[in-house]
Amino acid sequence: MIRHIVMWNVDGATAEERQGNIEWLRRCFHGLRGRIPGLLHLEVGVDTSRVDYACDVVLYSEFESWKALDAYAKHPEHLQVRDELAGLRIARHQVDYEVHTD
């Protein structure tokens, strides 16, 4: 299994605008559930710690294989979400790793 974790900071001139952008991001990614072959799990979490070094949002997802993650990266519905959200992100961090069960 492959874990794909992405964290963003989201733009917004006001706290309300930023929160609206976060909710839109959440809805867009949740809309991918059940639509991407090989995507086993997807959740979006919003930071509540409010520490200055935290990211605003995290995407936690699991894939059957590296091939499934690669297909997700190129999938038209994922690309549409990525393009729609391009202007909302002011920072992005990503980690992909394989989970080994011993």
GROMACS .gro file of C-alpha atoms in nm:
model
  102
    1MET     CA    1   0.000   0.000   0.000
    2ILE     CA    2   0.115   0.354  -0.079
    3ARG     CA    3   0.038   0.655   0.137
    4HIS     CA    4   0.016   0.995  -0.030
    5ILE     CA    5   0.010   1.289   0.209
    6VAL     CA    6  -0.016   1.648   0.093
    7MET     CA    7  -0.032   1.958   0.314
    8TRP     CA    8  -0.126   2.308   0.208
    9ASN     CA    9  -0.150   2.657   0.337
   10VAL     CA   10  -0.451   2.827   0.183
   11ASP     CA   11  -0.488   3.186   0.067
   12GLY     CA   12  -0.757   3.423   0.190
   13ALA     CA   13  -0.771   3.796   0.262
   14THR     CA   14  -0.993   3.737   0.565
   15ALA     CA   15  -1.044   3.447   0.804
   16GLU     CA   16  -1.387   3.387   0.646
   17GLU     CA   17  -1.245   3.382   0.292
   18ARG     CA   18  -0.969   3.146   0.398
   19GLN     CA   19  -1.218   2.915   0.569
   20GLY     CA   20  -1.437   2.919   0.257
   21ASN     CA   21  -1.137   2.821   0.045
   22ILE     CA   22  -1.055   2.539   0.286
   23GLU     CA   23  -1.411   2.408   0.266
   24TRP     CA   24  -1.404   2.425  -0.114
   25LEU     CA   25  -1.077   2.231  -0.117
   26ARG     CA   26  -1.231   1.969   0.112
   27ARG     CA   27  -1.542   1.931  -0.105
   28CYS     CA   28  -1.337   1.904  -0.425
   29PHE     CA   29  -1.116   1.625  -0.292
   30HIS     CA   30  -1.400   1.439  -0.121
   31GLY     CA   31  -1.571   1.438  -0.461
   32LEU     CA   32  -1.293   1.211  -0.589
   33ARG     CA   33  -1.387   0.930  -0.350
   34GLY     CA   34  -1.495   0.620  -0.538
   35ARG     CA   35  -1.403   0.774  -0.875
   36ILE     CA   36  -1.033   0.691  -0.905
   37PRO     CA   37  -0.928   0.327  -0.961
   38GLY     CA   38  -0.680   0.210  -0.699
   39LEU     CA   39  -0.764   0.488  -0.451
   40LEU     CA   40  -0.841   0.299  -0.132
   41HIS     CA   41  -0.893   0.582   0.116
   42LEU     CA   42  -0.906   0.961   0.108
   43GLU     CA   43  -0.963   1.207   0.387
   44VAL     CA   44  -0.907   1.578   0.429
   45GLY     CA   45  -0.819   1.722   0.768
   46VAL     CA   46  -0.819   2.085   0.874
   47ASP     CA   47  -0.567   2.203   1.133
   48THR     CA   48  -0.709   2.317   1.464
   49SER     CA   49  -0.380   2.366   1.651
   50ARG     CA   50  -0.332   2.723   1.525
   51VAL     CA   51   0.042   2.703   1.584
   52ASP     CA   52   0.234   2.932   1.350
   53TYR     CA   53   0.427   2.651   1.178
   54ALA     CA   54   0.125   2.427   1.103
   55CYS     CA   55  -0.026   2.382   0.759
   56ASP     CA   56  -0.394   2.462   0.712
   57VAL     CA   57  -0.507   2.141   0.544
   58VAL     CA   58  -0.383   1.785   0.499
   59LEU     CA   59  -0.487   1.530   0.237
   60TYR     CA   60  -0.431   1.173   0.356
   61SER     CA   61  -0.482   0.907   0.092
   62GLU     CA   62  -0.394   0.542   0.037
   63PHE     CA   63  -0.340   0.366  -0.294
   64GLU     CA   64  -0.311   0.001  -0.396
   65SER     CA   65   0.029   0.054  -0.558
   66TRP     CA   66   0.275   0.303  -0.702
   67LYS     CA   67   0.106   0.243  -1.037
   68ALA     CA   68  -0.232   0.343  -0.888
   69LEU     CA   69  -0.080   0.661  -0.740
   70ASP     CA   70   0.073   0.746  -1.077
   71ALA     CA   71  -0.263   0.689  -1.248
   72TYR     CA   72  -0.430   0.917  -0.989
   73ALA     CA   73  -0.178   1.192  -1.062
   74LYS     CA   74  -0.278   1.179  -1.431
   75HIS     CA   75  -0.651   1.109  -1.386
   76PRO     CA   76  -0.869   1.376  -1.552
   77GLU     CA   77  -1.087   1.429  -1.243
   78HIS     CA   78  -0.782   1.476  -1.020
   79LEU     CA   79  -0.627   1.714  -1.274
   80GLN     CA   80  -0.949   1.916  -1.277
   81VAL     CA   81  -0.946   1.948  -0.897
   82ARG     CA   82  -0.576   2.038  -0.901
   83ASP     CA   83  -0.634   2.308  -1.162
   84GLU     CA   84  -0.940   2.450  -0.982
   85LEU     CA   85  -0.746   2.480  -0.657
   86ALA     CA   86  -0.420   2.612  -0.805
   87GLY     CA   87  -0.487   2.972  -0.703
   88LEU     CA   88  -0.586   2.884  -0.346
   89ARG     CA   89  -0.258   2.729  -0.237
   90ILE     CA   90   0.018   2.948  -0.103
   91ALA     CA   91   0.236   2.656   0.010
   92ARG     CA   92   0.235   2.283  -0.063
   93HIS     CA   93   0.425   1.991   0.090
   94GLN     CA   94   0.405   1.625  -0.010
   95VAL     CA   95   0.524   1.287   0.115
   96ASP     CA   96   0.466   0.954  -0.062
   97TYR     CA   97   0.579   0.629   0.095
   98GLU     CA   98   0.520   0.257   0.082
   99VAL     CA   99   0.371   0.086   0.386
  100HIS     CA  100   0.534  -0.247   0.471
  101THR     CA  101   0.350  -0.491   0.692
  102ASP     CA  102   0.598  -0.712   0.870
   0.00000   0.00000   0.00000
